[in-house]
Amino acid sequence: MKDISEDIAWAKINKDVLASLENPRKMFWAIVLVAFAMLTVGIGCEAYQYITGMGVANMDNPHVWGLYIASFIFWIGMSHSGTLLSAILHLMHADWRKPIYRFAEAMTTFSLMTAGLFVFVHLGRAWQVYYAIPYPNERGIWPNFQSPLLWDAMAIFTYLSSSILFLYVGMIPDLAICRDNMHPGWRKKLYTALSLGWEGTDRQWRNFRVTYLTIACFLIPLAVSVHSIVASDFALSQQPGWHITSFPPYFVAGALYSGCAAIITLFIILRYVFKFEEYMTMPILKKIVRLTFAIAMVWTYLNMIEMAAVWYGHDPVAKDTLLERMFGPYAPFWWSMIFCGSILPFIMAFKRFQTNIPVMFVVSLLLNLGMWLERWMIVSPTFAHGYYPWTFDHDQWPSFVQWGMVFGSFGWFTLLFMGFCKIFPSVSMYEVKEMVYHRSLATKAAAGKLATAGKGAH
Amino acid sequence: MSKRHLLALFNNFEEAAAVVKELRTTSISGFDSNKDMIMKSPIEHPEVEEVLGEKPVYVQFFTLGGALSGGLLAFSLIAGAQAVFFAQSKGGKPIVPFPPDFVLTYEMFILGGVYITILGFLICAGLPHRRSPLYSAKVSEDQIGILVKSDERAADTLKAIFTKHQALEIQEEAGK
């Protein structure tokens, strides 16, 4: 399996990545077109719901939370692997992250933006979203600081803004490369403004290094806290099936899982669309697949812990809700979740499939289908089968408006993500140079040719 | 005496490091290697930066200040808002409950830390700034630049050192 060549010329790295900003394959435009059509469906559904009222979503009592909240959790979860893995692998000096971390961080940012949309959509009265902001009303009453919903707003704002800054700071040296190489026009003006006059001086690099490392250190606990807080929306309530101590780690593992699966999907798409075969190599794919498999097993374990906690607990209603998920009207979806989330990943344990692109593409999509089903199976069955029999409602089914909005959210995310990759370098040029430089040094040192180390990299 | 700026471009870090070492060990009248020398490179290279001499980084102090301020601000805001209910009956519950307040304090601790770290980075790295006239796009590609400022009389000596170490190109700007 061929990895990135240590002898690759640095000028070639610039040329290849800059070419991705101008000449993607035609598939790029096909993806954009499909994503736009999906987004249009979502916008149409939102407009219909906005004009007609929340009733058209088929949300009622007891089904006050539906696909909107399930998708909100899904998108928050998807955001995790990008920044979290980028930060963790950066601290661990895992150099294979360098060609892929940029798009993973962009994935984080756009997933969070997509998740944020569902707050507005679910709210119905979108103009009252400011209730989530810590700001007193006209009677001097503040929001409830003890509510996980308020924590959510603060945590997501912190995570979103920090992720954007982390992505931006890491991109400054590459923006300077774009500035130096682009023809005059709006792009050059944009890169000139965003690169802040970066020249790669020793003073700039020194401060850059400390800043990037510091933000990475902040982002790891932040990412964990965000999904723990989202889990608290459920675990701190008294609803059957939600009031479980292991929910926060279960949510964090699920988030990492879906994020890793999404990285595999996007890796395969970007590799083809932007002709990054030389940078997004098979050994890197193999490492991500193995990591995803390991996280899949952690998720499976925590899923079993969650079920065991309910099964052996002394809460008959929670147990009844679990049985309802497994054998009631939601059974096909619950078992699909188990299949996609816990059984299918075993394909990734086989070496022959780890670098089989068509297989990994399909598997990564199915893993995320499983993760989306997981969120739906957390939210809806509990409402369908609550504490009191007179509140049971097993026949509720989300309307086309809810499905349309979920469908549209994937279009929105894809449009934002592909737009980013077309405007900004999705492979970090300076970090790939660092990677090949240090690898060539190590190779030459091993060969006893330290005296000439570094020259070949140019 | 009028100052002169020189930018020499090199093919690799070894040559650039050799120049920096020679400039730091050679006494050249009208040139201070501690203050008047800047290295420009396409990647970060701590080993070569060390050759330039000890140059402290202060970003972490901004981080500390930002994180502590963020956390304190959050806790003060929340506790202050909760204290509005001081006169009301709380049924035995604490007026300022620490466990839930800790969550928002923690988030603001991180938020303040990140924001002020970025501010510190911009201040310490001298960004944003106008590009200097002596700049080559080759530095962002694959070459290493050494930018020096000296008196007119030292320029020839510096150029000789650059040439000796196989400088690919020497740019010059006078009158500053």
XYZ file of C-alpha atoms in Angstrom:
634
model
C 0.000 0.000 0.000
C 1.436 3.307 -1.073
C 1.638 6.099 1.499
C 2.465 9.759 0.828
C 5.863 9.883 -0.850
C 8.605 11.338 1.335
C 10.291 12.732 -1.746
C 7.286 14.658 -2.960
C 8.273 18.209 -3.913
C 6.812 20.868 -1.649
C 5.880 22.972 -4.658
C 3.856 20.028 -5.951
C 1.909 19.857 -2.697
C 0.941 23.515 -3.140
C 0.073 22.964 -6.795
C -2.102 19.890 -6.173
C -4.056 21.396 -3.290
C -4.525 24.752 -5.019
C -5.777 22.902 -8.109
C -8.554 21.429 -5.950
C -9.895 24.962 -5.472
C -10.334 25.423 -9.195
C -10.707 22.121 -11.011
C -12.677 19.491 -9.118
C -14.096 16.495 -10.968
C -17.615 16.839 -12.448
C -18.929 14.741 -9.568
C -18.519 17.865 -7.403
C -21.234 19.694 -9.320
C -23.490 16.627 -9.289
C -23.182 16.450 -5.484
C -23.876 20.163 -5.153
C -26.955 19.863 -7.365
C -28.391 16.933 -5.401
C -27.620 18.685 -2.098
C -29.365 21.828 -3.323
C -32.441 19.818 -4.306
C -32.481 18.199 -0.850
C -32.151 21.575 0.825
C -35.038 22.908 -1.250
C -37.244 20.092 0.073
C -36.209 21.023 3.635
C -36.891 24.717 3.098
C -40.286 23.901 1.576
C -41.230 21.783 4.605
C -40.054 24.452 7.054
C -42.006 27.145 5.181
C -45.131 24.963 5.244
C -44.725 24.274 8.970
C -44.006 27.932 9.689
C -47.110 29.133 7.860
C -49.487 26.373 8.971
C -48.291 25.535 12.472
C -46.492 22.729 14.308
C -49.484 20.396 13.865
C -48.370 19.549 10.323
C -45.242 17.936 11.793
C -47.592 15.467 13.502
C -46.069 16.278 16.852
C -48.599 16.093 19.650
C -48.977 15.094 23.256
C -47.214 12.832 24.280
C -44.952 13.018 21.192
C -43.591 16.483 21.932
C -40.099 15.598 20.743
C -39.629 13.831 17.426
C -37.245 13.630 14.535
C -36.124 17.231 15.053
C -34.553 16.479 18.411
C -33.249 13.087 17.221
C -31.560 14.838 14.270
C -30.291 17.602 16.544
C -28.477 15.006 18.654
C -27.270 13.213 15.544
C -25.694 16.369 14.081
C -24.178 17.395 17.408
C -22.699 13.911 17.612
C -21.395 14.042 14.074
C -19.500 17.187 14.986
C -17.464 15.406 17.606
C -14.917 13.437 15.709
C -13.651 16.325 13.639
C -12.322 18.660 16.255
C -11.908 16.074 18.981
C -9.870 13.671 16.880
C -7.900 16.504 15.331
C -7.027 17.831 18.788
C -6.283 14.435 20.356
C -4.169 13.234 17.441
C -2.362 16.587 17.405
C -1.426 16.195 21.067
C -0.310 12.619 20.402
C 1.841 13.721 17.426
C 0.034 11.284 15.125
C 1.242 12.667 11.817
C -1.238 10.691 9.681
C -3.938 13.139 10.772
C -2.295 15.939 8.815
C -3.805 15.363 5.356
C -7.318 14.792 6.771
C -7.796 16.973 9.832
C -8.800 20.111 7.918
C -11.923 18.633 6.364
C -12.715 16.837 9.632
C -12.660 20.184 11.457
C -14.835 21.724 8.741
C -17.232 18.808 9.230
C -17.452 19.707 12.927
C -18.295 23.316 12.199
C -20.968 22.577 9.611
C -22.500 19.744 11.654
C -22.922 22.153 14.556
C -24.507 24.717 12.266
C -26.909 22.053 11.025
C -27.715 20.969 14.582
C -28.410 24.593 15.489
C -31.035 24.793 12.741
C -33.076 22.069 14.413
C -33.395 24.160 17.553
C -35.158 26.824 15.489
C -37.242 24.267 13.584
C -38.286 22.401 16.735
C -39.132 25.624 18.517
C -41.786 26.488 15.957
C -41.806 30.102 17.080
C -38.292 30.681 15.774
C -38.265 34.341 16.801
C -38.354 33.337 20.464
C -35.023 31.516 20.332
C -33.531 34.272 22.467
C -35.223 32.639 25.473
C -32.236 30.277 25.457
C -29.817 33.156 25.943
C -28.936 34.096 29.539
C -30.764 37.410 29.423
C -33.484 38.605 31.809
C -36.979 39.280 30.528
C -38.922 42.510 31.106
C -39.844 41.365 34.640
C -36.231 40.768 35.597
C -36.602 36.992 35.530
C -33.560 35.120 34.278
C -33.664 31.761 32.497
C -33.288 28.708 34.703
C -29.532 28.201 35.088
C -30.173 24.727 36.459
C -31.759 23.518 33.235
C -29.661 21.369 30.852
C -31.451 23.110 27.982
C -29.751 26.381 28.923
C -26.449 24.546 29.389
C -26.971 23.185 25.877
C -27.256 26.635 24.361
C -24.090 27.806 26.103
C -22.118 24.625 25.406
C -23.032 24.565 21.717
C -22.229 28.255 21.308
C -18.852 27.691 22.992
C -18.114 24.615 20.905
C -19.196 26.201 17.635
C -17.239 29.410 18.095
C -14.151 27.594 19.420
C -14.266 25.095 16.542
C -14.510 27.893 13.996
C -11.522 29.648 15.604
C -9.544 26.382 15.758
C -10.278 25.731 12.087
C -9.415 29.298 11.124
C -6.178 29.573 13.103
C -4.940 26.268 11.684
C -5.690 27.551 8.197
C -3.814 30.883 8.351
C -0.490 29.600 6.861
C -2.413 27.908 4.044
C -4.459 31.030 3.390
C -1.153 32.858 2.904
C -0.165 30.250 0.303
C -3.493 30.802 -1.473
C -2.934 34.562 -1.312
C 0.501 34.207 -2.891
C -0.644 31.932 -5.693
C -4.121 33.026 -6.703
C -4.806 35.269 -9.686
C -6.221 38.713 -8.816
C -9.943 38.565 -8.122
C -12.367 38.081 -5.236
C -10.596 34.965 -4.033
C -7.248 36.707 -3.764
C -8.892 39.569 -1.843
C -10.557 37.066 0.496
C -7.320 35.158 1.145
C -5.376 38.397 1.600
C -7.839 39.575 4.242
C -8.055 36.222 6.040
C -4.315 35.472 6.027
C -3.771 38.633 8.107
C -0.427 39.325 6.434
C 1.108 35.992 7.477
C 4.695 35.644 6.243
C 5.872 32.557 8.129
C 8.354 34.429 10.332
C 9.896 32.643 13.286
C 7.916 34.917 15.625
C 4.645 33.981 13.917
C 5.400 30.248 13.914
C 6.476 30.295 17.568
C 3.241 31.915 18.707
C 1.193 29.872 16.265
C 2.538 26.625 17.699
C 1.619 27.526 21.290
C -1.792 28.907 20.294
C -2.792 25.861 18.270
C -1.689 23.503 21.021
C -3.506 25.514 23.688
C -6.790 25.584 21.785
C -6.454 21.844 21.103
C -6.107 21.286 24.871
C -9.262 23.308 25.513
C -11.278 21.584 22.810
C -10.895 18.038 24.109
C -12.712 18.569 27.435
C -15.077 20.968 25.701
C -16.158 18.369 23.126
C -16.717 15.793 25.862
C -18.689 18.282 27.943
C -20.929 19.291 25.024
C -22.253 15.821 24.387
C -22.430 15.044 28.107
C -24.648 18.099 28.440
C -26.798 16.976 25.496
C -27.085 13.602 27.283
C -28.145 15.482 30.424
C -31.188 16.792 28.528
C -32.379 13.199 28.821
C -30.594 11.725 31.824
C -31.585 14.547 34.192
C -35.246 14.029 33.380
C -37.456 11.424 35.041
C -38.638 9.812 31.806
C -38.425 6.007 31.614
C -35.456 4.849 29.562
C -33.624 8.154 29.905
C -32.831 8.443 33.598
C -29.617 6.426 33.334
C -26.207 7.289 34.795
C -24.264 5.929 31.825
C -26.019 8.212 29.331
C -23.247 10.871 29.057
C -20.413 8.433 28.176
C -22.851 6.517 25.967
C -23.643 9.719 24.085
C -19.973 10.690 23.774
C -19.077 7.247 22.389
C -22.003 7.412 19.944
C -20.887 10.873 18.875
C -17.332 9.744 18.224
C -18.650 6.733 16.379
C -20.881 8.619 13.961
C -18.196 11.281 13.489
C -15.562 8.676 12.564
C -17.965 7.002 10.156
C -18.667 10.385 8.571
C -14.932 11.013 8.221
C -14.648 7.760 6.231
C -17.533 8.808 3.957
C -16.142 12.288 3.360
C -12.601 10.957 2.972
C -13.745 8.743 0.092
C -15.790 11.516 -1.525
C -13.079 14.191 -1.283
C -10.372 11.783 -2.396
C -12.216 11.232 -5.655
C -13.843 14.611 -6.239
C -10.733 16.720 -5.604
C -8.185 14.214 -6.965
C -6.461 13.797 -3.592
C -5.432 10.176 -4.212
C -1.807 11.047 -3.482
C -2.589 12.608 -0.071
C -5.615 10.728 1.224
C -3.897 7.394 0.995
C -4.970 3.856 1.793
C -2.795 3.573 4.946
C -4.632 6.633 6.336
C -8.019 5.112 5.460
C -6.931 1.909 7.160
C -6.080 3.784 10.356
C -9.422 5.617 10.419
C -11.302 2.370 9.783
C -9.493 0.631 12.650
C -10.200 3.570 14.932
C -13.875 3.488 13.938
C -14.024 -0.232 14.652
C -12.537 0.294 18.124
C -15.052 3.059 18.870
C -17.873 0.857 17.528
C -16.960 -1.750 20.115
C -16.910 0.874 22.888
C -20.356 2.046 21.780
C -21.645 -1.542 21.682
C -20.361 -2.138 25.202
C -21.974 1.049 26.518
C -25.215 0.156 24.743
C -25.239 -3.182 26.547
C -24.441 -1.412 29.831
C -27.413 0.872 29.263
C -29.699 -2.096 28.638
C -28.277 -4.001 31.607
C -28.787 -0.990 33.875
C -32.465 -0.923 32.898
C -32.903 -4.702 32.933
C -31.389 -5.213 36.375
C -32.711 -1.947 37.810
C -35.825 -1.795 39.913
C -37.812 0.402 37.586
C -40.501 -1.722 35.895
C -41.626 1.164 33.676
C -38.120 1.681 32.276
C -37.880 -2.060 31.673
C -41.263 -2.030 29.962
C -40.093 0.808 27.697
C -36.972 -1.161 26.768
C -39.106 -4.189 25.852
C -41.389 -1.934 23.859
C -38.376 -0.746 21.838
C -37.225 -4.291 21.210
C -40.553 -5.907 20.407
C -43.097 -3.106 19.905
C -43.860 -0.995 16.833
C -40.320 0.442 16.850
C -38.716 -3.048 16.758
C -37.645 -2.951 13.062
C -35.809 0.317 13.653
C -34.300 -0.786 16.965
C -32.971 -4.018 15.484
C -31.695 -2.118 12.417
C -29.808 0.107 14.850
C -28.272 -2.948 16.518
C -27.358 -4.430 13.158
C -25.841 -1.243 11.728
C -24.157 -0.144 14.948
C -22.875 -3.377 16.460
C -22.818 -6.183 13.869
C -21.939 -4.439 10.614
C -18.724 -2.890 12.010
C -17.194 -6.370 12.192
C -16.591 -6.027 8.437
C -14.008 -3.420 9.405
C -12.072 -6.010 11.359
C -11.055 -7.750 8.136
C -7.919 -6.401 6.476
C -9.181 -7.054 2.971
C -12.151 -4.710 3.505
C -10.329 -1.974 5.411
C -9.034 -0.446 2.183
C -11.854 -1.538 -0.111
C -13.328 1.822 -1.025
C -16.802 0.763 -2.286
C -17.318 -1.502 0.741
C -16.109 1.116 3.220
C -18.255 3.793 1.580
C -21.418 1.720 1.963
C -20.472 0.552 5.468
C -19.736 4.103 6.655
C -23.137 5.268 5.380
C -24.881 2.370 7.098
C -23.020 3.041 10.345
C -24.349 6.564 10.310
C -27.820 5.295 9.489
C -27.485 3.147 12.615
C -26.361 6.133 14.638
C -29.268 8.226 13.414
C -31.665 5.382 14.300
C -30.043 5.212 17.736
C -30.982 8.836 18.409
C -34.497 8.283 17.146
C -34.812 5.165 19.327
C -33.744 7.190 22.345
C -36.294 9.941 21.754
C -39.555 8.542 20.376
C -40.199 5.189 22.143
C -40.003 6.868 25.536
C -42.776 9.274 24.558
C -44.817 6.483 22.965
C -44.694 4.363 26.119
C -44.371 6.607 29.158
C -45.282 6.104 32.807
C -49.053 6.008 32.504
C -51.075 3.740 30.194
C -53.477 6.577 29.355
C -50.555 8.468 27.802
C -49.461 5.554 25.592
C -49.480 6.406 21.904
C -47.889 3.681 19.809
C -49.418 4.742 16.513
C -47.829 8.129 16.059
C -45.676 8.418 12.970
C -43.663 11.525 11.997
C -45.278 13.402 9.106
C -43.602 14.098 5.765
C -42.740 17.546 7.123
C -40.441 16.043 9.756
C -38.900 13.604 7.275
C -38.480 16.391 4.712
C -36.647 18.548 7.212
C -34.302 15.682 8.147
C -33.688 15.074 4.444
C -33.075 18.781 3.878
C -30.569 18.962 6.717
C -28.278 16.544 4.874
C -28.507 18.788 1.809
C -27.703 21.869 3.903
C -24.678 20.177 5.480
C -23.407 18.880 2.129
C -23.768 22.277 0.478
C -21.865 24.029 3.257
C -19.165 21.371 3.354
C -18.596 21.137 -0.390
C -18.659 24.928 -0.649
C -15.950 25.128 2.011
C -13.786 22.550 0.224
C -14.127 24.468 -3.038
C -13.117 27.799 -1.494
C -10.600 26.775 1.159
C -7.833 24.151 0.992
C -9.281 20.949 2.430
C -5.817 19.418 2.801
C -3.401 21.309 5.023
C -0.447 22.115 2.766
C 2.013 23.218 5.432
C 1.273 20.243 7.661
C 1.677 17.755 4.819
C 5.062 19.395 4.126
C 5.961 19.000 7.797
C 4.894 15.383 7.679
C 6.987 14.467 4.652
C 9.908 16.524 5.965
C 9.993 14.763 9.318
C 9.432 11.351 7.741
C 12.328 11.952 5.332
C 14.513 13.019 8.269
C 13.605 9.875 10.163
C 14.261 7.678 7.144
C 17.615 9.285 6.479
C 18.601 9.146 10.123
C 17.747 5.465 10.107
C 19.865 5.003 7.017
C 22.751 6.827 8.662
C 22.576 9.729 6.282
C 21.663 12.449 8.741
C 24.142 14.866 7.207
C 22.056 15.236 4.088
C 18.684 15.051 5.755
C 16.004 17.472 4.602
C 17.397 18.222 1.154
C 15.339 15.642 -0.606
C 12.111 17.113 0.657
C 12.440 20.081 -1.628
C 23.140 56.052 9.204
C 20.480 54.751 6.845
C 19.310 51.188 7.254
C 19.207 48.482 4.640
C 17.014 45.361 4.545
C 18.211 42.155 2.925
C 16.247 38.973 2.279
C 18.199 35.877 1.323
C 16.455 32.701 0.189
C 17.862 29.237 0.827
C 17.055 25.798 -0.451
C 16.837 24.018 2.893
C 16.945 24.374 6.650
C 20.558 23.233 7.005
C 21.851 26.094 4.882
C 19.586 28.597 6.620
C 20.653 27.321 10.051
C 24.318 27.577 9.046
C 23.821 31.220 8.046
C 22.016 32.020 11.292
C 24.808 30.382 13.298
C 27.506 32.309 11.438
C 25.674 35.616 11.804
C 25.247 35.026 15.533
C 28.901 34.140 16.081
C 30.422 36.783 13.810
C 30.692 40.340 15.048
C 29.555 42.639 12.253
C 29.590 46.344 12.866
C 26.169 47.892 12.222
C 24.258 44.602 12.603
C 22.774 43.106 15.781
C 21.943 39.432 15.223
C 19.685 39.325 18.314
C 17.369 42.061 17.119
C 17.802 42.431 13.383
C 17.350 38.910 12.046
C 14.104 37.153 11.137
C 13.688 33.704 9.636
C 10.779 32.994 7.285
C 9.855 29.422 6.493
C 7.056 27.377 4.886
C 6.749 25.091 7.927
C 7.398 25.483 11.624
C 10.845 24.319 12.590
C 11.550 24.661 16.332
C 15.143 23.388 16.016
C 16.173 26.155 13.618
C 14.203 28.713 15.610
C 16.336 27.737 18.619
C 19.443 28.698 16.689
C 18.019 32.209 16.444
C 18.240 32.482 20.212
C 15.907 32.353 23.195
C 12.679 34.150 22.346
C 9.891 33.705 24.877
C 6.221 33.187 23.994
C 3.597 34.969 26.096
C 0.395 33.542 24.603
C -0.127 31.210 27.576
C -0.469 34.188 29.938
C -3.337 35.476 27.822
C -4.846 31.984 28.025
C -4.639 31.927 31.802
C -6.108 35.409 32.117
C -8.879 34.676 29.622
C -9.873 31.375 31.184
C -9.964 32.745 34.741
C -11.845 35.870 33.669
C -14.353 33.795 31.687
C -15.014 31.462 34.604
C -15.276 34.274 37.152
C -17.513 36.329 34.896
C -19.846 33.376 34.350
C -20.085 32.504 38.020
C -20.634 36.138 39.033
C -23.345 36.552 36.404
C -25.167 33.375 37.363
C -24.824 33.859 41.118
C -25.873 37.495 40.737
C -28.967 36.541 38.774
C -29.861 33.821 41.288
C -29.387 36.295 44.144
C -32.325 38.258 42.741
C -34.414 35.615 44.503
C -32.544 36.060 47.782
C -35.556 37.444 49.613
C -37.881 34.727 48.368
C -38.509 31.423 50.027
C -36.376 28.715 48.411
C -37.832 25.822 50.354
C -34.491 25.017 51.934
C -32.691 24.875 48.614
C -29.454 26.854 48.251
C -29.744 30.272 46.691
C -26.586 29.695 44.663
C -26.432 25.948 43.882
C -22.844 25.074 43.005
C -23.185 21.801 41.000
C -25.396 23.193 38.193
C -23.600 26.548 38.220
C -20.315 24.727 37.742
C -21.413 23.575 34.269
C -21.859 27.080 32.878
C -18.762 28.306 34.723
C -16.797 25.504 33.072
C -18.106 26.393 29.605
C -17.297 30.078 30.073
C -13.866 29.155 31.449
C -13.136 27.453 28.131
C -14.806 30.146 26.038
C -12.796 32.900 27.715
C -9.616 30.848 27.424
C -10.049 30.246 23.698
C -11.085 33.802 22.782
C -8.326 35.484 24.728
C -5.744 32.959 23.474
C -6.619 34.038 19.938
C -6.318 37.678 20.971
C -2.957 36.900 22.559
C -1.817 35.124 19.416
C -2.693 38.119 17.257
C -0.897 40.506 19.609
C 2.187 38.334 20.152
C 2.559 37.333 16.493
C 2.054 40.921 15.358
C -1.003 40.116 13.273
C -2.630 41.472 11.265
C 0.072 43.443 9.510
C 0.972 44.614 6.046
C 3.272 42.363 4.125
C 6.844 43.658 4.154
C 8.215 44.765 0.773
C 10.894 42.133 1.078
C 8.724 39.084 0.703
C 8.937 36.169 -1.661
C 6.083 33.800 -2.384
C 8.759 31.103 -2.520
C 8.840 31.255 1.296
C 5.299 29.891 1.432
C 6.277 27.202 -1.049
C 9.615 25.523 -0.391
C 12.366 28.021 0.430
C 13.669 29.445 3.701
C 14.231 33.164 3.972
C 16.578 35.094 6.263
C 15.567 38.738 6.586
C 18.159 41.069 8.126
C 18.285 44.783 8.893
C 21.667 46.483 9.065
C 23.580 49.707 8.488
C 24.706 50.402 4.910
C 28.271 49.495 5.788
C 27.377 45.989 6.985
C 25.369 45.067 3.889
C 28.291 43.830 1.820
C 29.546 41.576 4.624
C 26.084 40.105 5.074
C 25.678 39.499 1.346
C 29.042 37.734 1.310
C 27.904 35.409 4.093
C 24.639 34.672 2.284
C 26.474 33.942 -0.941
C 28.957 31.693 0.848
C 26.047 29.553 2.072
C 24.563 29.177 -1.379
C 21.740 31.699 -1.179
C 19.421 31.161 -4.138
C 18.424 34.799 -4.295
C 19.169 37.996 -2.367
C 16.589 40.803 -2.335
C 17.505 44.236 -1.133
C 15.649 47.295 0.059
C 17.299 50.520 1.107
C 16.277 53.718 2.820
C 14.477 52.546 5.985
